mmCIF file of C-alpha atoms in Angstrom:
data_model
loop_
_atom_site.group_PDB
_atom_site.id
_atom_site.type_symbol
_atom_site.label_atom_id
_atom_site.label_comp_id
_atom_site.label_asym_id
_atom_site.label_seq_id
_atom_site.Cartn_x
_atom_site.Cartn_y
_atom_site.Cartn_z
ATOM 1 C CA UNK A 23 -76.842 -166.304 -30.407
ATOM 2 C CA UNK A 24 -77.469 -162.777 -31.847
ATOM 3 C CA UNK A 25 -79.555 -161.477 -28.685
ATOM 4 C CA UNK A 26 -78.636 -158.024 -27.481
ATOM 5 C CA UNK A 27 -77.362 -159.411 -24.146
ATOM 6 C CA UNK A 28 -75.233 -161.897 -25.887
ATOM 7 C CA UNK A 29 -73.754 -159.340 -28.234
ATOM 8 C CA UNK A 30 -72.913 -157.097 -25.389
ATOM 9 C CA UNK A 31 -71.316 -159.970 -23.573
ATOM 10 C CA UNK A 32 -69.139 -160.724 -26.564
ATOM 11 C CA UNK A 33 -68.058 -157.275 -26.934
ATOM 12 C CA UNK A 34 -67.100 -156.972 -23.319
ATOM 13 C CA UNK A 35 -65.154 -160.154 -23.577
ATOM 14 C CA UNK A 36 -63.148 -158.574 -26.548
ATOM 15 C CA UNK A 37 -62.503 -155.629 -24.520
ATOM 16 C CA UNK A 38 -61.270 -157.846 -21.599
ATOM 17 C CA UNK A 39 -59.057 -159.999 -23.826
ATOM 18 C CA UNK A 40 -57.668 -157.214 -25.954
ATOM 19 C CA UNK A 41 -57.264 -154.334 -23.462
ATOM 20 C CA UNK A 42 -56.269 -156.007 -20.253
ATOM 21 C CA UNK A 43 -52.990 -154.689 -18.874
ATOM 22 C CA UNK A 44 -52.869 -151.656 -21.053
ATOM 23 C CA UNK A 45 -56.204 -150.266 -19.653
ATOM 24 C CA UNK A 46 -57.884 -150.175 -16.528
ATOM 25 C CA UNK A 47 -61.312 -152.098 -16.804
ATOM 26 C CA UNK A 48 -63.432 -148.882 -16.344
ATOM 27 C CA UNK A 49 -61.480 -147.334 -19.364
ATOM 28 C CA UNK A 50 -62.509 -149.890 -21.652
ATOM 29 C CA UNK A 51 -65.544 -147.955 -22.676
ATOM 30 C CA UNK A 52 -63.096 -145.110 -24.092
ATOM 31 C CA UNK A 53 -62.050 -147.715 -26.674
ATOM 32 C CA UNK A 54 -65.094 -149.949 -27.041
ATOM 33 C CA UNK A 55 -68.033 -147.401 -27.236
ATOM 34 C CA UNK A 56 -66.458 -145.523 -30.161
ATOM 35 C CA UNK A 57 -65.610 -148.955 -31.772
ATOM 36 C CA UNK A 58 -68.965 -150.191 -31.626
ATOM 37 C CA UNK A 59 -70.234 -146.835 -33.266
ATOM 38 C CA UNK A 60 -67.947 -147.222 -36.015
ATOM 39 C CA UNK A 61 -68.661 -150.812 -36.614
ATOM 40 C CA UNK A 62 -72.338 -150.138 -36.809
ATOM 41 C CA UNK A 63 -71.790 -147.167 -39.232
ATOM 42 C CA UNK A 64 -69.626 -149.318 -41.394
ATOM 43 C CA UNK A 65 -72.208 -152.017 -41.368
ATOM 44 C CA UNK A 66 -75.000 -149.735 -42.273
ATOM 45 C CA UNK A 67 -73.235 -148.006 -45.170
ATOM 46 C CA UNK A 68 -71.803 -151.377 -46.665
ATOM 47 C CA UNK A 69 -74.639 -151.995 -48.929
ATOM 48 C CA UNK A 70 -74.227 -148.872 -50.899
ATOM 49 C CA UNK A 71 -70.342 -148.379 -50.197
ATOM 50 C CA UNK A 72 -69.301 -149.114 -53.887
ATOM 51 C CA UNK A 73 -71.927 -146.801 -55.308
ATOM 52 C CA UNK A 74 -71.033 -144.009 -53.044
ATOM 53 C CA UNK A 75 -67.325 -144.445 -53.802
ATOM 54 C CA UNK A 76 -67.785 -144.530 -57.576
ATOM 55 C CA UNK A 77 -69.914 -141.322 -57.432
ATOM 56 C CA UNK A 78 -67.410 -139.475 -55.310
ATOM 57 C CA UNK A 79 -64.533 -140.371 -57.577
ATOM 58 C CA UNK A 80 -66.551 -139.219 -60.695
ATOM 59 C CA UNK A 81 -67.904 -136.031 -59.358
ATOM 60 C CA UNK A 82 -65.338 -134.821 -56.734
ATOM 61 C CA UNK A 83 -63.963 -132.132 -59.166
ATOM 62 C CA UNK A 84 -67.121 -131.190 -60.813
ATOM 63 C CA UNK A 85 -69.035 -129.382 -57.871
ATOM 64 C CA UNK A 86 -68.746 -127.910 -54.458
ATOM 65 C CA UNK A 87 -68.060 -130.068 -51.544
ATOM 66 C CA UNK A 88 -71.682 -129.163 -50.021
ATOM 67 C CA UNK A 89 -73.250 -130.046 -53.451
ATOM 68 C CA UNK A 90 -71.327 -133.405 -53.605
ATOM 69 C CA UNK A 91 -72.232 -134.174 -49.954
ATOM 70 C CA UNK A 92 -75.953 -133.891 -50.709
ATOM 71 C CA UNK A 93 -75.449 -136.264 -53.664
ATOM 72 C CA UNK A 94 -73.479 -138.633 -51.464
ATOM 73 C CA UNK A 95 -76.156 -138.712 -48.774
ATOM 74 C CA UNK A 96 -78.853 -139.510 -51.179
ATOM 75 C CA UNK A 97 -76.557 -142.398 -52.815
ATOM 76 C CA UNK A 98 -75.984 -143.911 -49.333
ATOM 77 C CA UNK A 99 -79.582 -143.708 -48.165
ATOM 78 C CA UNK A 100 -78.483 -141.891 -44.836
ATOM 79 C CA UNK A 101 -77.503 -138.353 -43.725
ATOM 80 C CA UNK A 102 -73.978 -139.465 -43.608
ATOM 81 C CA UNK A 103 -71.308 -141.227 -45.905
ATOM 82 C CA UNK A 104 -67.628 -142.371 -46.172
ATOM 83 C CA UNK A 105 -65.561 -142.103 -49.093
ATOM 84 C CA UNK A 106 -62.631 -144.175 -48.089
ATOM 85 C CA UNK A 107 -62.008 -147.293 -50.258
ATOM 86 C CA UNK A 108 -61.346 -149.105 -46.828
ATOM 87 C CA UNK A 109 -64.109 -150.645 -44.673
ATOM 88 C CA UNK A 110 -63.435 -152.634 -41.493
ATOM 89 C CA UNK A 111 -62.883 -155.878 -43.554
ATOM 90 C CA UNK A 112 -60.442 -154.307 -46.225
ATOM 91 C CA UNK A 113 -58.400 -152.668 -43.475
ATOM 92 C CA UNK A 114 -57.255 -156.182 -42.208
ATOM 93 C CA UNK A 115 -55.571 -156.845 -45.658
ATOM 94 C CA UNK A 116 -52.718 -154.593 -44.520
ATOM 95 C CA UNK A 117 -51.581 -155.258 -40.937
ATOM 96 C CA UNK A 118 -48.402 -153.023 -41.353
ATOM 97 C CA UNK A 119 -50.465 -150.016 -42.699
ATOM 98 C CA UNK A 120 -53.390 -150.653 -40.100
ATOM 99 C CA UNK A 121 -52.648 -147.301 -38.271
ATOM 100 C CA UNK A 122 -52.319 -144.767 -41.258
ATOM 101 C CA UNK A 123 -55.125 -146.678 -43.175
ATOM 102 C CA UNK A 124 -57.683 -146.495 -40.352
ATOM 103 C CA UNK A 125 -56.777 -142.914 -39.816
ATOM 104 C CA UNK A 126 -57.656 -142.330 -43.490
ATOM 105 C CA UNK A 127 -60.750 -144.261 -43.351
ATOM 106 C CA UNK A 128 -61.827 -142.131 -40.158
ATOM 107 C CA UNK A 129 -61.189 -138.909 -41.926
ATOM 108 C CA UNK A 130 -63.197 -139.988 -45.178
ATOM 109 C CA UNK A 131 -66.386 -139.975 -43.126
ATOM 110 C CA UNK A 132 -68.773 -136.883 -43.570
ATOM 111 C CA UNK A 133 -68.263 -133.966 -41.207
ATOM 112 C CA UNK A 134 -71.276 -135.174 -38.879
ATOM 113 C CA UNK A 135 -69.604 -138.716 -38.120
ATOM 114 C CA UNK A 136 -66.010 -136.811 -37.623
ATOM 115 C CA UNK A 137 -67.642 -134.848 -34.891
ATOM 116 C CA UNK A 138 -68.861 -138.106 -33.233
ATOM 117 C CA UNK A 139 -65.342 -139.398 -33.320
ATOM 118 C CA UNK A 140 -64.049 -136.188 -32.109
ATOM 119 C CA UNK A 141 -66.410 -136.348 -29.074
ATOM 120 C CA UNK A 142 -65.236 -139.730 -28.200
ATOM 121 C CA UNK A 143 -61.712 -138.213 -28.016
ATOM 122 C CA UNK A 144 -61.089 -141.485 -30.154
ATOM 123 C CA UNK A 145 -57.690 -140.225 -31.583
ATOM 124 C CA UNK A 146 -56.067 -140.395 -28.172
ATOM 125 C CA UNK A 147 -57.151 -143.929 -27.786
ATOM 126 C CA UNK A 148 -55.991 -144.949 -31.303
ATOM 127 C CA UNK A 149 -52.471 -143.816 -30.553
ATOM 128 C CA UNK A 150 -52.485 -145.945 -27.574
ATOM 129 C CA UNK A 151 -53.917 -148.979 -29.662
ATOM 130 C CA UNK A 152 -50.979 -148.274 -32.135
ATOM 131 C CA UNK A 153 -48.285 -148.023 -29.512
ATOM 132 C CA UNK A 154 -49.548 -151.360 -27.758
ATOM 133 C CA UNK A 155 -49.795 -152.943 -31.231
ATOM 134 C CA UNK A 156 -53.562 -153.652 -30.407
ATOM 135 C CA UNK A 157 -55.079 -151.978 -33.329
ATOM 136 C CA UNK A 158 -55.032 -154.618 -35.908
ATOM 137 C CA UNK A 159 -56.100 -157.227 -33.341
ATOM 138 C CA UNK A 160 -59.102 -155.183 -32.061
ATOM 139 C CA UNK A 161 -60.344 -154.622 -35.681
ATOM 140 C CA UNK A 162 -59.889 -158.349 -36.165
ATOM 141 C CA UNK A 163 -62.051 -159.041 -33.302
ATOM 142 C CA UNK A 164 -64.691 -156.817 -34.344
ATOM 143 C CA UNK A 165 -64.821 -158.498 -37.870
ATOM 144 C CA UNK A 166 -65.515 -161.901 -36.503
ATOM 145 C CA UNK A 167 -68.895 -163.662 -37.791
ATOM 146 C CA UNK A 168 -70.316 -163.893 -34.180
ATOM 147 C CA UNK A 169 -70.392 -160.177 -33.762
ATOM 148 C CA UNK A 170 -73.353 -159.045 -36.131
ATOM 149 C CA UNK A 171 -74.157 -155.517 -35.775
ATOM 150 C CA UNK A 172 -75.684 -154.679 -39.316
ATOM 151 C CA UNK A 173 -79.258 -153.374 -39.507
ATOM 152 C CA UNK A 174 -80.525 -156.557 -41.067
ATOM 153 C CA UNK A 175 -79.506 -158.544 -38.141
ATOM 154 C CA UNK A 176 -79.465 -156.041 -35.312
ATOM 155 C CA UNK A 177 -82.181 -153.280 -34.962
ATOM 156 C CA UNK A 178 -81.786 -149.765 -33.713
ATOM 157 C CA UNK A 179 -83.960 -150.892 -30.787
ATOM 158 C CA UNK A 180 -81.658 -153.931 -30.073
ATOM 159 C CA UNK A 181 -78.345 -151.592 -30.664
ATOM 160 C CA UNK A 182 -79.926 -149.332 -27.671
ATOM 161 C CA UNK A 183 -80.011 -152.354 -25.518
ATOM 162 C CA UNK A 184 -76.389 -153.551 -26.325
ATOM 163 C CA UNK A 185 -75.227 -149.841 -25.326
ATOM 164 C CA UNK A 186 -77.143 -150.119 -22.254
ATOM 165 C CA UNK A 187 -75.726 -153.350 -21.174
ATOM 166 C CA UNK A 188 -72.280 -152.278 -22.078
ATOM 167 C CA UNK A 189 -72.408 -149.066 -20.150
ATOM 168 C CA UNK A 190 -73.969 -150.829 -17.091
ATOM 169 C CA UNK A 191 -70.922 -153.328 -17.224
ATOM 170 C CA UNK A 192 -68.375 -150.580 -17.665
ATOM 171 C CA UNK A 193 -69.919 -148.555 -14.832
ATOM 172 C CA UNK A 194 -69.818 -151.793 -12.515
ATOM 173 C CA UNK A 195 -65.964 -151.708 -13.210
ATOM 174 C CA UNK A 196 -65.708 -148.365 -11.767
ATOM 175 C CA UNK A 197 -67.878 -148.897 -8.812
ATOM 176 C CA UNK A 198 -70.477 -146.423 -9.921
ATOM 177 C CA UNK A 199 -74.041 -146.684 -9.895
ATOM 178 C CA UNK A 200 -75.098 -147.735 -13.549
ATOM 179 C CA UNK A 201 -78.558 -145.993 -13.109
ATOM 180 C CA UNK A 202 -76.762 -142.779 -12.941
ATOM 181 C CA UNK A 203 -75.613 -143.092 -16.599
ATOM 182 C CA UNK A 204 -78.640 -144.838 -18.405
ATOM 183 C CA UNK A 205 -82.262 -145.306 -17.691
ATOM 184 C CA UNK A 206 -83.531 -148.766 -18.527
ATOM 185 C CA UNK A 207 -85.782 -149.022 -21.691
ATOM 186 C CA UNK A 208 -88.684 -150.273 -19.939
ATOM 187 C CA UNK A 209 -88.664 -147.156 -17.679
ATOM 188 C CA UNK A 210 -88.423 -144.801 -20.590
ATOM 189 C CA UNK A 211 -91.455 -146.364 -22.130
ATOM 190 C CA UNK A 212 -93.430 -145.739 -19.125
ATOM 191 C CA UNK A 213 -92.239 -142.277 -18.838
ATOM 192 C CA UNK A 214 -93.109 -141.690 -22.398
ATOM 193 C CA UNK A 215 -96.635 -142.801 -21.886
ATOM 194 C CA UNK A 216 -96.991 -140.619 -18.845
ATOM 195 C CA UNK A 217 -95.729 -137.676 -20.757
ATOM 196 C CA UNK A 218 -97.656 -137.794 -23.732
ATOM 197 C CA UNK A 219 -100.880 -139.483 -23.038
ATOM 198 C CA UNK A 220 -102.293 -136.345 -21.313
ATOM 199 C CA UNK A 221 -101.574 -134.381 -24.508
ATOM 200 C CA UNK A 222 -103.068 -136.905 -27.019
ATOM 201 C CA UNK A 223 -105.814 -134.759 -28.187
ATOM 202 C CA UNK A 224 -103.235 -132.038 -29.355
ATOM 203 C CA UNK A 225 -101.095 -134.845 -30.960
ATOM 204 C CA UNK A 226 -103.875 -136.474 -32.932
ATOM 205 C CA UNK A 227 -105.304 -134.999 -35.986
ATOM 206 C CA UNK A 228 -104.350 -133.874 -39.485
ATOM 207 C CA UNK A 229 -101.074 -131.970 -40.595
ATOM 208 C CA UNK A 230 -99.826 -132.176 -37.114
ATOM 209 C CA UNK A 231 -96.093 -130.972 -36.628
ATOM 210 C CA UNK A 232 -94.742 -132.232 -33.209
ATOM 211 C CA UNK A 233 -91.306 -131.093 -31.662
ATOM 212 C CA UNK A 234 -89.940 -133.104 -29.060
ATOM 213 C CA UNK A 235 -87.111 -131.669 -26.760
ATOM 214 C CA UNK A 236 -84.924 -133.582 -24.142
ATOM 215 C CA UNK A 237 -82.572 -131.163 -22.465
ATOM 216 C CA UNK A 238 -80.403 -134.085 -21.003
ATOM 217 C CA UNK A 239 -80.988 -136.671 -23.747
ATOM 218 C CA UNK A 240 -78.245 -139.120 -22.709
ATOM 219 C CA UNK A 241 -77.919 -141.713 -25.494
ATOM 220 C CA UNK A 242 -81.100 -140.490 -27.192
ATOM 221 C CA UNK A 243 -83.491 -143.184 -25.920
ATOM 222 C CA UNK A 244 -86.423 -140.967 -24.614
ATOM 223 C CA UNK A 245 -86.377 -139.046 -27.940
ATOM 224 C CA UNK A 246 -86.642 -142.097 -30.229
ATOM 225 C CA UNK A 247 -88.813 -143.945 -28.030
ATOM 226 C CA UNK A 248 -91.093 -140.879 -27.835
ATOM 227 C CA UNK A 249 -91.315 -140.535 -31.643
ATOM 228 C CA UNK A 250 -92.019 -144.231 -32.058
ATOM 229 C CA UNK A 251 -95.029 -144.120 -29.363
ATOM 230 C CA UNK A 252 -96.451 -141.006 -31.211
ATOM 231 C CA UNK A 253 -96.344 -142.732 -34.621
ATOM 232 C CA UNK A 254 -97.509 -146.075 -33.472
ATOM 233 C CA UNK A 255 -100.069 -145.368 -30.773
ATOM 234 C CA UNK A 256 -101.298 -141.574 -31.186
ATOM 235 C CA UNK A 257 -100.865 -140.312 -34.817
ATOM 236 C CA UNK A 258 -98.954 -142.281 -37.573
ATOM 237 C CA UNK A 259 -99.357 -139.345 -39.814
ATOM 238 C CA UNK A 260 -97.632 -136.717 -37.617
ATOM 239 C CA UNK A 261 -94.410 -135.131 -38.644
ATOM 240 C CA UNK A 262 -92.198 -135.419 -35.541
ATOM 241 C CA UNK A 263 -88.857 -133.347 -35.123
ATOM 242 C CA UNK A 264 -86.334 -134.433 -32.273
ATOM 243 C CA UNK A 265 -84.208 -131.958 -30.393
ATOM 244 C CA UNK A 266 -81.843 -132.793 -27.700
ATOM 245 C CA UNK A 267 -78.681 -131.664 -25.891
ATOM 246 C CA UNK A 268 -76.295 -133.724 -23.735
ATOM 247 C CA UNK A 269 -73.303 -132.792 -21.804
ATOM 248 C CA UNK A 270 -71.382 -135.800 -21.437
ATOM 249 C CA UNK A 271 -69.119 -136.117 -24.826
ATOM 250 C CA UNK A 272 -69.344 -139.958 -24.953
ATOM 251 C CA UNK A 273 -73.133 -140.346 -24.519
ATOM 252 C CA UNK A 274 -73.588 -137.286 -26.857
ATOM 253 C CA UNK A 275 -71.623 -139.179 -29.653
ATOM 254 C CA UNK A 276 -73.838 -142.244 -29.078
ATOM 255 C CA UNK A 277 -76.939 -140.221 -29.178
ATOM 256 C CA UNK A 278 -75.958 -138.346 -32.508
ATOM 257 C CA UNK A 279 -74.827 -141.715 -34.195
ATOM 258 C CA UNK A 280 -78.190 -143.305 -33.230
ATOM 259 C CA UNK A 281 -80.070 -140.453 -34.637
ATOM 260 C CA UNK A 282 -78.122 -140.298 -37.787
ATOM 261 C CA UNK A 283 -78.645 -144.035 -38.448
ATOM 262 C CA UNK A 284 -82.346 -143.453 -38.096
ATOM 263 C CA UNK A 285 -82.199 -140.934 -40.547
ATOM 264 C CA UNK A 286 -83.096 -137.931 -38.278
ATOM 265 C CA UNK A 287 -81.338 -134.584 -38.604
ATOM 266 C CA UNK A 288 -78.227 -134.993 -36.155
ATOM 267 C CA UNK A 289 -77.666 -131.458 -36.109
ATOM 268 C CA UNK A 290 -80.600 -131.067 -33.733
ATOM 269 C CA UNK A 291 -78.671 -132.839 -31.242
ATOM 270 C CA UNK A 292 -76.345 -130.384 -29.281
ATOM 271 C CA UNK A 293 -73.483 -130.591 -26.965
ATOM 272 C CA UNK A 294 -70.988 -133.123 -26.029
ATOM 273 C CA UNK A 295 -68.238 -130.720 -25.229
ATOM 274 C CA UNK A 296 -68.083 -131.501 -21.341
ATOM 275 C CA UNK A 297 -68.624 -127.774 -20.832
ATOM 276 C CA UNK A 298 -71.700 -126.374 -19.640
ATOM 277 C CA UNK A 299 -71.339 -123.004 -21.294
ATOM 278 C CA UNK A 300 -70.904 -124.716 -24.665
ATOM 279 C CA UNK A 301 -73.777 -126.716 -24.268
#
């Protein structure tokens, strides 16, 4: 059953079966959240994977990196790309070489995705997965038919619910209050209405440019739901630009990946350093 709650339960069970003993339960998120993001990005890019790889191989010595990146983004259909011949499925063809091949796969992402991986501090977790001989098994679990995170079957809206449910489960394992770490989607929708409806006369009309900023954007739900509300309820012709910052590195990485997949400019999401001076 591909409901968000069932997908989240499946992912949590993968974490519990693969990481138990080597990681404390509250540490599961350090591995699982970046793996979900990478699986989602991999699934999103799969349709144009061969076209992007062919274009990269043909043009990489014929233009600057910046110019080539522009072409690769257009070819992928998103503001990011991956030039590795590997994907989650092909990585499983070489069990012995899984670690160096996976590192090569990660390094072949565009810089904006590599920033996400860095903010997750995922390289450190990969070393632990390698040393525990768990990396291959983890990727195999994420390739199972029951775990479906592609855009055709799992909407961006549903992905938000999956992240929320997992964050809630992980926080329960560390005896923290889940509400301190995420706001339920229904509450965000109510907050968006309360914030935007008093200004609806300013939002409606021709040639409107709306800028939305969230100074503590978490995983980005307030921004994206706010944009959806403007376009669906108030002004379908408005140009809406999203800006945000987030101090926590993991939630920043989730927000930036979500913004990327939705075709927004992820460079407008700042922070993720864990350092207030840098945010």
